[in-house]
XYZ file of C-alpha atoms in Angstrom:
412
model
C 82.169 114.011 71.195
C 81.685 115.793 74.185
C 78.069 114.635 74.690
C 79.623 110.343 74.615
C 82.206 110.911 76.322
C 79.541 112.524 79.427
C 77.365 109.639 78.039
C 80.958 106.649 78.929
C 82.455 109.417 81.797
C 78.051 108.812 83.749
C 78.492 104.558 82.783
C 81.101 104.227 84.252
C 80.708 105.954 87.563
C 77.137 104.252 87.609
C 78.871 101.324 87.293
C 81.558 102.332 90.270
C 78.273 103.318 92.619
C 77.200 99.434 91.876
C 80.589 97.713 92.858
C 80.041 99.358 96.067
C 76.231 99.016 97.275
C 77.359 95.278 95.820
C 79.963 94.646 97.970
C 77.701 95.958 100.819
C 78.684 99.302 102.673
C 79.265 96.816 106.045
C 81.937 95.028 104.593
C 83.774 98.310 104.510
C 82.486 99.084 108.439
C 84.217 95.574 109.014
C 87.318 96.793 106.088
C 88.012 99.097 108.719
C 87.512 97.455 112.474
C 90.140 95.771 110.806
C 91.914 98.443 109.319
C 92.571 99.935 112.491
C 92.904 96.418 114.341
C 96.024 95.861 112.427
C 97.987 98.802 112.706
C 97.290 97.408 116.903
C 98.197 93.979 116.011
C 101.521 94.398 113.077
C 102.658 97.002 115.133
C 104.088 93.632 117.585
C 103.971 91.309 114.579
C 107.028 93.606 113.094
C 109.477 93.276 116.563
C 108.261 90.227 118.203
C 109.844 88.150 116.220
C 113.019 90.417 116.925
C 111.812 91.376 120.457
C 112.309 87.279 121.394
C 115.908 86.225 119.044
C 117.778 88.753 119.606
C 116.403 90.827 121.982
C 115.835 88.465 124.992
C 117.576 85.293 123.030
C 115.683 82.813 121.765
C 117.085 80.101 119.878
C 115.206 78.873 116.604
C 113.326 75.647 117.871
C 112.043 78.095 120.908
C 110.799 80.659 118.506
C 109.656 78.483 115.725
C 107.230 77.063 119.948
C 106.072 80.437 120.606
C 105.325 81.189 116.578
C 103.638 78.556 116.661
C 102.058 79.420 119.511
C 101.076 82.291 118.113
C 98.740 81.586 115.153
C 97.169 78.177 116.368
C 97.960 76.891 119.888
C 93.784 78.609 120.287
C 92.680 77.241 117.185
C 89.797 75.379 118.454
C 89.036 78.052 120.213
C 87.682 79.756 116.743
C 85.683 76.820 116.149
C 84.137 77.035 119.330
C 83.874 81.017 118.736
C 81.995 80.305 115.431
C 79.586 77.807 116.486
C 78.706 79.858 119.537
C 78.355 83.260 117.256
C 76.024 80.839 115.092
C 74.216 79.455 117.689
C 73.243 83.216 119.254
C 72.787 84.284 115.628
C 74.846 87.424 117.520
C 78.661 86.959 115.214
C 79.414 91.200 116.335
C 78.820 90.738 119.617
C 81.356 87.727 119.827
C 83.686 89.214 116.858
C 83.699 92.383 119.017
C 84.221 90.124 123.047
C 87.993 88.843 120.123
C 88.618 92.484 119.021
C 89.033 93.706 122.566
C 90.452 90.757 124.151
C 93.435 91.253 121.779
C 93.679 94.780 122.379
C 94.015 93.563 126.879
C 96.120 91.313 125.638
C 99.211 93.965 124.025
C 99.459 95.379 127.875
C 100.030 92.062 128.798
C 102.984 92.328 127.149
C 104.248 95.346 129.100
C 103.803 92.992 131.698
C 104.759 90.086 130.906
C 108.702 90.709 131.132
C 111.754 88.817 130.070
C 109.274 85.447 130.961
C 109.149 83.307 127.899
C 106.049 81.983 129.928
C 104.453 84.704 130.738
C 105.043 85.537 127.043
C 103.826 82.604 125.418
C 100.542 83.203 127.940
C 99.921 86.638 126.941
C 100.358 85.753 123.204
C 97.627 82.812 123.821
C 95.752 85.599 125.440
C 95.948 87.855 122.611
C 95.328 84.869 119.660
C 92.302 83.638 121.584
C 91.033 87.255 120.313
C 92.213 86.141 116.539
C 90.910 82.879 117.049
C 86.862 84.479 118.270
C 86.954 86.737 115.739
C 88.030 86.843 112.787
C 85.504 83.405 111.588
C 81.734 85.120 113.255
C 84.199 88.583 110.594
C 84.516 86.640 107.246
C 80.660 85.091 108.061
C 79.049 88.584 108.421
C 81.139 89.517 104.511
C 79.627 86.543 102.849
C 76.111 87.949 104.548
C 77.489 91.567 103.635
C 77.421 90.524 99.530
C 75.804 88.344 96.645
C 78.766 85.348 96.387
C 79.459 86.127 92.801
C 80.712 89.268 94.466
C 82.328 87.638 97.381
C 85.904 87.608 96.162
C 85.929 91.078 95.294
C 84.164 91.743 99.344
C 86.751 89.241 100.400
C 89.551 91.755 98.065
C 88.105 94.698 99.312
C 88.259 93.835 103.250
C 91.671 92.605 102.419
C 92.885 95.477 101.549
C 92.078 97.555 104.065
C 93.061 94.822 106.669
C 96.367 94.958 104.577
C 95.806 98.939 105.326
C 96.125 99.433 108.448
C 99.175 96.968 108.499
C 101.415 98.104 106.167
C 100.546 100.529 108.436
C 101.414 99.042 111.150
C 105.389 98.661 111.337
C 105.116 102.220 110.380
C 103.992 103.437 113.638
C 106.479 100.867 115.603
C 108.948 102.134 113.475
C 108.249 105.978 114.563
C 107.267 104.980 118.736
C 110.598 103.491 118.539
C 112.207 106.208 117.040
C 110.684 108.659 118.858
C 111.636 106.196 122.439
C 114.229 104.130 122.169
C 115.564 101.719 119.263
C 114.317 99.117 122.370
C 111.117 100.508 124.320
C 109.890 98.205 123.157
C 107.256 98.715 126.429
C 106.220 101.442 124.396
C 104.991 100.148 121.278
C 103.015 97.745 123.313
C 101.057 100.170 124.774
C 100.857 102.237 121.459
C 98.507 99.155 120.204
C 96.496 99.122 122.813
C 95.258 102.655 121.962
C 95.580 101.347 118.950
C 93.174 98.347 119.057
C 90.776 100.112 122.521
C 89.942 102.049 118.642
C 88.793 99.194 116.393
C 86.299 98.186 119.495
C 85.105 101.593 119.632
C 84.644 101.613 115.667
C 82.767 98.016 115.588
C 81.148 98.930 117.980
C 79.489 102.182 116.289
C 79.655 100.916 112.715
C 79.525 97.280 111.799
C 76.232 95.930 111.245
C 75.007 92.123 112.811
C 73.029 90.507 109.884
C 71.053 88.857 112.294
C 69.772 86.200 109.811
C 66.493 84.675 110.078
C 65.770 81.832 112.759
C 66.731 78.196 111.297
C 64.687 75.306 112.248
C 65.221 73.138 115.587
C 68.418 71.200 115.984
C 69.566 72.763 112.875
C 72.162 74.853 115.027
C 74.134 71.827 117.203
C 77.192 69.893 117.937
C 75.376 67.226 115.909
C 74.765 69.685 112.557
C 78.363 70.731 112.998
C 79.839 67.387 112.768
C 77.564 66.839 110.054
C 79.186 69.685 108.347
C 82.147 66.662 107.566
C 79.591 64.171 106.259
C 79.516 66.535 102.713
C 82.389 65.973 100.092
C 83.198 69.579 99.184
C 83.320 71.200 102.971
C 85.775 68.027 103.608
C 88.095 68.285 100.867
C 88.099 71.616 101.538
C 89.181 71.997 105.286
C 92.265 69.125 104.354
C 92.865 70.784 101.425
C 93.233 73.775 104.105
C 95.661 71.740 106.652
C 97.570 70.475 104.018
C 98.050 74.002 102.597
C 98.877 75.470 106.371
C 101.224 71.886 106.999
C 103.236 73.711 104.088
C 103.122 77.589 104.944
C 106.181 79.359 107.630
C 105.600 82.117 109.746
C 106.048 85.664 108.053
C 108.946 86.757 111.971
C 110.671 83.099 109.752
C 110.883 84.926 106.510
C 112.362 88.050 107.753
C 114.819 86.573 110.770
C 116.186 84.438 106.961
C 115.913 87.954 105.480
C 117.282 89.496 108.537
C 119.895 87.629 108.328
C 121.276 87.436 104.734
C 121.984 91.888 105.078
C 121.871 92.295 108.747
C 119.336 94.535 108.898
C 120.127 96.864 111.645
C 116.573 96.289 115.349
C 115.459 99.972 114.304
C 114.967 99.073 110.758
C 113.343 95.116 111.010
C 109.841 97.058 110.715
C 110.106 97.711 107.008
C 110.510 94.209 106.183
C 106.433 94.006 107.411
C 105.825 97.328 105.820
C 107.934 95.957 102.118
C 105.443 92.805 102.188
C 102.161 94.318 103.182
C 102.833 97.050 100.462
C 102.320 94.650 98.142
C 99.241 92.554 99.712
C 97.170 96.661 99.467
C 98.378 96.710 96.245
C 96.998 93.659 94.497
C 94.123 92.785 97.155
C 91.687 93.735 95.744
C 92.836 93.190 91.605
C 93.073 89.716 92.484
C 90.150 89.343 94.384
C 88.095 90.235 90.763
C 89.980 88.171 89.458
C 89.576 85.057 91.356
C 85.699 86.132 90.603
C 86.751 86.078 86.442
C 88.956 83.574 86.534
C 88.175 80.660 89.246
C 89.181 80.662 93.052
C 90.605 78.047 92.629
C 93.550 78.947 89.899
C 94.194 82.192 92.063
C 95.047 80.066 94.669
C 97.419 78.201 93.678
C 99.683 80.391 91.747
C 99.506 82.732 95.258
C 101.448 79.964 96.621
C 103.409 79.854 94.087
C 104.662 82.588 94.795
C 105.408 81.737 98.306
C 107.793 78.606 96.303
C 110.043 81.860 94.775
C 110.290 83.008 98.430
C 111.355 80.705 99.215
C 113.580 79.553 96.791
C 114.491 83.111 96.661
C 115.870 82.750 100.846
C 118.461 79.744 99.766
C 119.236 81.855 96.860
C 122.678 83.415 96.622
C 121.320 86.836 95.922
C 121.795 89.734 98.223
C 120.734 93.110 98.335
C 117.700 95.329 97.060
C 116.757 93.024 94.822
C 116.617 89.982 97.358
C 114.497 92.043 99.302
C 112.783 93.824 95.953
C 111.474 90.092 94.769
C 110.594 88.392 98.173
C 109.272 90.989 99.916
C 106.491 91.355 96.393
C 106.447 88.273 95.847
C 104.738 87.805 99.764
C 102.538 90.176 99.355
C 101.104 88.960 96.287
C 100.728 85.465 97.934
C 98.614 86.784 101.261
C 96.609 88.950 98.594
C 96.220 85.522 96.517
C 95.221 83.113 98.836
C 93.573 84.626 102.353
C 90.524 86.126 101.089
C 90.665 83.801 98.012
C 89.921 79.956 100.565
C 87.021 82.548 102.539
C 85.420 82.952 99.389
C 85.779 79.278 97.892
C 84.266 78.106 101.091
C 81.698 80.436 101.397
C 79.231 78.815 99.018
C 79.889 75.225 100.280
C 78.038 75.887 103.737
C 75.009 76.362 104.294
C 73.685 79.975 106.028
C 72.925 78.537 109.393
C 76.351 77.019 109.974
C 77.759 79.458 108.141
C 79.583 80.852 110.776
C 80.662 77.352 111.284
C 82.218 76.024 109.240
C 84.322 79.043 108.626
C 85.955 78.224 111.941
C 86.349 74.358 110.498
C 88.776 75.200 108.607
C 90.742 78.528 110.134
C 91.026 75.758 112.646
C 92.260 73.190 110.743
C 94.418 75.987 108.954
C 95.708 76.672 112.154
C 96.159 73.129 113.480
C 98.952 72.397 110.855
C 100.319 75.751 110.747
C 100.881 75.370 114.777
C 102.480 71.709 113.497
C 104.843 73.786 110.449
C 106.355 76.730 112.488
C 107.545 73.602 115.534
C 108.378 71.809 112.453
C 110.808 74.589 111.051
C 112.353 76.022 113.835
C 113.754 72.351 114.620
C 114.941 72.087 111.824
C 116.547 75.707 110.991
C 118.347 74.668 114.149
C 119.451 71.384 113.519
C 120.189 71.698 109.804
C 120.630 74.580 108.930
C 118.672 78.163 107.780
C 119.038 76.604 104.414
C 118.113 73.536 103.850
C 115.532 74.054 105.901
C 113.470 76.800 103.976
C 114.726 74.657 100.679
C 112.646 71.531 101.893
C 109.824 74.193 103.157
C 109.415 75.068 99.464
C 109.186 71.299 98.639
C 106.733 71.111 100.456
C 105.013 73.834 99.207
C 105.063 72.060 95.741
C 103.631 69.092 97.017
C 101.375 71.242 99.057
C 100.004 72.715 95.439
C 99.772 69.349 93.661
C 97.118 68.057 96.734
C 95.162 70.857 96.675
C 94.635 71.117 93.342
C 93.542 67.391 93.488
C 91.040 67.972 95.976
C 89.642 71.138 94.794
C 90.784 70.613 90.849
C 85.898 69.764 90.762
C 84.905 72.301 93.205
C 83.663 74.757 91.437
C 84.754 78.201 92.485
């Protein structure tokens, strides 16, 4: 029995090593960069809604515009960054430029003061950095793992990313506890320092995947536009736009929870911690599940969880059951959708234009999100929070049906 147990243990350990090797050390290096960078980003994201709405007294409509800028205003730069990365075949360098720009933007928040215009400009610069880095980073992941392991690879990366997102609000909370409940500048400066460490990790440990130079004309504006002639790419792009249009920002979700329970400002960052804990636990298992049962079912199930979150926010439920269910389901939504959509896209896109294609899909989703965020802010201001979030739930249901119709024939 002892020998048979040893054999099973050795076989399991060998399987773990094979899975690690298949996912790729570069994926883990990119995950480490994202982990540190997300600590920096989520420190700011966790306090930004309360800083803008409760500190600077922005209306829901004005916050919707700023929130849309935070994600969608630099969407076209994603496309430019993706094309440039494919053109020069230096995905790491383009990603590094984006990470650096986002880190420096945190210092800009200190200089912006209470000016909504200056804050909007700094947020645009920060998101410009995200727009530059996201597609090259995701393209590097698709080039660093075999096709049948892409769900697992993105799951591992997103789990590490969400570990940083989990830690970021806690660091922000610690800084506020040490420096004062409204010492936002201290949070911004600490965020810059952590972001600079992320850039250093990228430079030292991430390997660029320099693919062979493609034939002349393969990477060109005409070739990039030709991607839209491929039925699979068109369906994915349209599905991404539909899904983006149905999604409201994290800040709105947390503000609605804060509104229902009257959470103190100093504890507001803990809402993001709850979401990111669920994301951290579920990202890798759900990525592996997507490889086994199909990526589309897992993606649509995630958006089903989002419907449940919106309905909970519109319901009369209060107290810890509301927090546990809403934040747990919200983290499950991200774990089921974020990397899985990119895993769906990877096999459909030609290698020479992989970064361009990914950025095209992300741009469509981000622009749709910009519109959704502005519309939800207006709906909240003029119709009330309950009516607005109920309408958002209906939109997600429509998006699930539309996405299934678009992608049901696609091979996941």
